[in-house]
Amino acid sequence: LLSVHGVAGVGKSRLAEEIGRRHLARFVSGGGLWRCSLAQASSTEGVCAAVASVLSIPLGGADTADAAIRQVGQALAGRGHTLLLLDDADLIAAALPQLMETWLAQAPQLHVLITARTALRLADGVAIELLPLALPGESAGVEATLACEAVTLLLDRVDPQDALSQEDVAALALLARRLDGIPLAIELA
């Protein structure tokens, strides 16, 4: 159980998908890798319905939240090694401890990676905070500015054809600082 949290646009979803891609071989012969957006889920039932929909699990007869949780957990248990990426779990953070406890107990070969903007309090889980990219200081020189992660990403996107002047580097540093080092903001700039 791994949760990744950080501000919007910092790259949580992209990191989760990359982790899944890099570890795909472990799950191909089992239950596979499944990505489920929880952006619209606002209750335990909503989470169960979203996961069931992605995994094609029928929720027939699940007339309570507990029944739906158990039904999804049983289906996950029958799949073998499965990686479930639960993206945008902010609205249902309070429901996650019970869900994860039940599903992981029912399906010991289940691996779950959850993304959210805030830190999740999940027992037996590992939480990672994803921070914005490093920014150059106000008085950083040209070399130090060009070595900063946020400026490097900007340069990758801008791809200047000519050599950069000191003014160009200062403008890139200012833009990176104004965008708070948020990768999505830099990508869209």
Coordinates of C-alpha atoms in Angstrom, one line a residue:
L1 CA 0.0 0.0 0.0
L2 CA 1.6 3.2 -1.2
S3 CA 0.1 6.7 -1.3
V4 CA 1.6 9.6 -3.1
H5 CA 0.4 13.1 -2.1
G6 CA 1.3 16.6 -3.2
V7 CA -0.1 19.8 -4.7
A8 CA -2.2 19.8 -7.9
G9 CA 0.0 19.5 -11.0
V10 CA 3.1 18.2 -9.2
G11 CA 3.0 14.9 -11.1
K12 CA 1.3 12.4 -8.8
S13 CA -0.7 10.6 -11.5
R14 CA 2.2 10.5 -13.9
L15 CA 4.5 9.1 -11.2
A16 CA 1.8 6.4 -10.3
E17 CA 1.5 5.5 -14.0
E18 CA 5.3 5.3 -14.4
I19 CA 5.6 3.0 -11.3
G20 CA 2.9 0.8 -12.8
R21 CA 4.6 0.7 -16.2
R22 CA 7.9 -0.2 -14.6
H23 CA 6.4 -3.0 -12.5
L24 CA 3.9 -4.2 -15.1
A25 CA 5.8 -7.5 -15.6
R26 CA 5.0 -8.5 -12.0
F27 CA 1.3 -8.2 -12.6
V28 CA 0.8 -9.3 -16.3
S29 CA 0.5 -13.0 -15.4
G30 CA -1.9 -12.3 -12.5
G31 CA -4.7 -9.8 -12.2
G32 CA -2.9 -7.1 -14.1
L33 CA -2.6 -3.3 -13.7
W34 CA -5.7 -1.3 -13.3
R35 CA -6.1 2.5 -13.1
C36 CA -9.2 3.9 -11.5
S37 CA -10.0 7.6 -11.2
L38 CA -11.8 8.4 -8.0
A39 CA -12.3 12.1 -8.8
Q40 CA -16.1 11.6 -9.0
A41 CA -16.4 9.2 -6.0
S42 CA -17.7 10.8 -2.9
S43 CA -18.6 7.8 -0.8
T44 CA -17.5 4.3 0.0
E45 CA -20.2 3.0 -2.4
G46 CA -18.9 5.4 -5.1
V47 CA -15.3 4.0 -4.7
C48 CA -16.6 0.4 -4.9
A49 CA -18.7 1.2 -7.9
A50 CA -15.8 3.0 -9.7
V51 CA -13.4 0.1 -9.0
A52 CA -16.0 -2.5 -9.9
S53 CA -16.7 -0.7 -13.2
V54 CA -13.0 -0.6 -14.1
L55 CA -12.4 -4.2 -13.2
S56 CA -15.8 -5.4 -14.7
I57 CA -16.9 -6.7 -11.4
P58 CA -20.7 -7.1 -11.1
L59 CA -22.0 -5.6 -7.8
G60 CA -25.3 -7.5 -7.8
G61 CA -26.9 -7.9 -4.4
A62 CA -24.6 -5.4 -2.7
D63 CA -27.2 -3.4 -0.9
T64 CA -24.9 -1.9 1.7
A65 CA -21.5 -0.3 1.6
D66 CA -20.1 -3.2 3.6
A67 CA -21.5 -5.7 1.2
A68 CA -20.0 -3.8 -1.8
I69 CA -16.6 -3.6 -0.1
R70 CA -16.6 -7.4 0.6
Q71 CA -17.8 -8.2 -2.9
V72 CA -15.1 -6.1 -4.6
G73 CA -12.5 -7.6 -2.1
Q74 CA -13.5 -11.1 -3.0
A75 CA -13.2 -10.4 -6.7
L76 CA -9.8 -8.9 -6.2
A77 CA -8.7 -11.9 -4.2
G78 CA -9.5 -14.2 -7.2
R79 CA -7.3 -12.2 -9.5
G80 CA -3.9 -13.0 -8.1
H81 CA -1.1 -10.4 -8.3
T82 CA -2.9 -7.1 -9.1
L83 CA -1.8 -3.5 -9.0
L84 CA -4.7 -1.1 -8.5
L85 CA -3.9 2.6 -9.1
L86 CA -6.5 4.7 -7.3
D87 CA -6.1 8.3 -8.7
D88 CA -7.5 11.5 -7.2
A89 CA -8.7 10.0 -3.9
D90 CA -9.2 13.4 -2.2
L91 CA -12.9 13.3 -1.8
I92 CA -13.0 9.9 -0.2
A93 CA -10.0 10.0 2.1
A94 CA -12.1 9.1 5.1
A95 CA -13.4 5.9 3.5
L96 CA -10.0 4.6 2.5
P97 CA -8.8 3.1 5.8
Q98 CA -11.7 0.7 6.0
L99 CA -11.6 -0.1 2.3
M100 CA -7.9 -0.8 2.2
E101 CA -7.9 -2.9 5.4
T102 CA -10.7 -5.1 4.1
W103 CA -9.4 -5.4 0.5
L104 CA -5.8 -6.1 1.5
A105 CA -6.9 -8.7 4.1
Q106 CA -9.2 -10.4 1.5
A107 CA -6.6 -10.2 -1.3
P108 CA -3.1 -10.6 0.0
Q109 CA -1.6 -10.4 -3.5
L110 CA -3.2 -7.0 -4.1
H111 CA -1.0 -4.0 -4.4
V112 CA -2.5 -0.5 -4.2
L113 CA -1.1 2.8 -5.2
I114 CA -3.2 5.9 -4.2
T115 CA -2.8 9.5 -5.3
A116 CA -4.2 12.5 -3.4
R117 CA -3.5 16.1 -2.7
T118 CA -3.3 15.5 1.0
A119 CA -1.5 12.9 3.1
L120 CA -3.6 9.9 3.7
R121 CA -3.6 8.2 7.1
L122 CA -3.5 4.5 6.1
A123 CA -2.3 1.8 8.4
D124 CA 0.5 -0.3 7.1
G125 CA 1.0 2.0 4.2
V126 CA 3.9 4.0 3.0
A127 CA 3.2 7.7 2.2
I128 CA 5.4 9.7 -0.1
E129 CA 5.1 13.5 -0.5
L130 CA 5.9 14.6 -4.1
L131 CA 7.3 18.1 -4.0
P132 CA 7.5 20.7 -6.8
L133 CA 10.7 20.9 -8.8
A134 CA 13.7 22.8 -7.3
L135 CA 13.8 26.5 -8.1
P136 CA 16.8 28.8 -8.6
G137 CA 17.4 31.3 -5.8
E138 CA 16.9 35.0 -6.5
S139 CA 20.7 35.6 -6.6
A140 CA 21.6 32.3 -8.4
G141 CA 24.2 32.6 -11.2
V142 CA 23.6 31.4 -14.7
E143 CA 25.1 28.0 -14.1
A144 CA 23.2 27.4 -10.9
T145 CA 20.0 28.6 -12.5
L146 CA 20.4 26.3 -15.6
A147 CA 21.0 23.4 -13.2
C148 CA 17.7 23.8 -11.4
E149 CA 15.0 21.2 -12.2
A150 CA 12.3 23.7 -12.9
V151 CA 14.5 25.7 -15.4
T152 CA 15.7 22.4 -17.0
L153 CA 12.1 21.4 -17.6
L154 CA 11.3 24.8 -19.1
L155 CA 14.3 24.6 -21.4
D156 CA 13.2 21.1 -22.5
R157 CA 9.8 22.5 -23.5
V158 CA 11.1 25.8 -25.0
D159 CA 14.1 24.2 -26.8
P160 CA 15.9 27.5 -27.6
Q161 CA 17.7 27.5 -31.0
D162 CA 20.2 30.2 -30.0
A163 CA 22.5 30.6 -27.1
L164 CA 20.8 32.0 -24.0
S165 CA 21.8 35.4 -22.8
Q166 CA 22.0 36.3 -19.1
E167 CA 18.7 38.1 -19.5
D168 CA 17.1 35.0 -21.0
V169 CA 18.3 32.9 -18.1
A170 CA 17.0 35.5 -15.6
A171 CA 13.6 35.4 -17.4
L172 CA 13.5 31.6 -17.3
A173 CA 14.3 31.7 -13.5
L174 CA 11.6 34.3 -12.9
L175 CA 9.0 32.2 -14.9
A176 CA 10.0 29.0 -13.0
R177 CA 9.5 30.8 -9.7
R178 CA 6.2 32.3 -10.7
L179 CA 5.0 28.8 -11.6
D180 CA 6.2 27.5 -8.2
G181 CA 8.1 24.7 -9.8
I182 CA 4.9 22.8 -10.6
P183 CA 5.6 20.5 -13.6
L184 CA 2.1 20.8 -15.1
A185 CA 2.2 24.6 -14.9
I186 CA 5.6 24.5 -16.6
E187 CA 4.4 22.1 -19.3
L188 CA 1.4 24.4 -20.0
A189 CA 3.4 27.7 -19.9

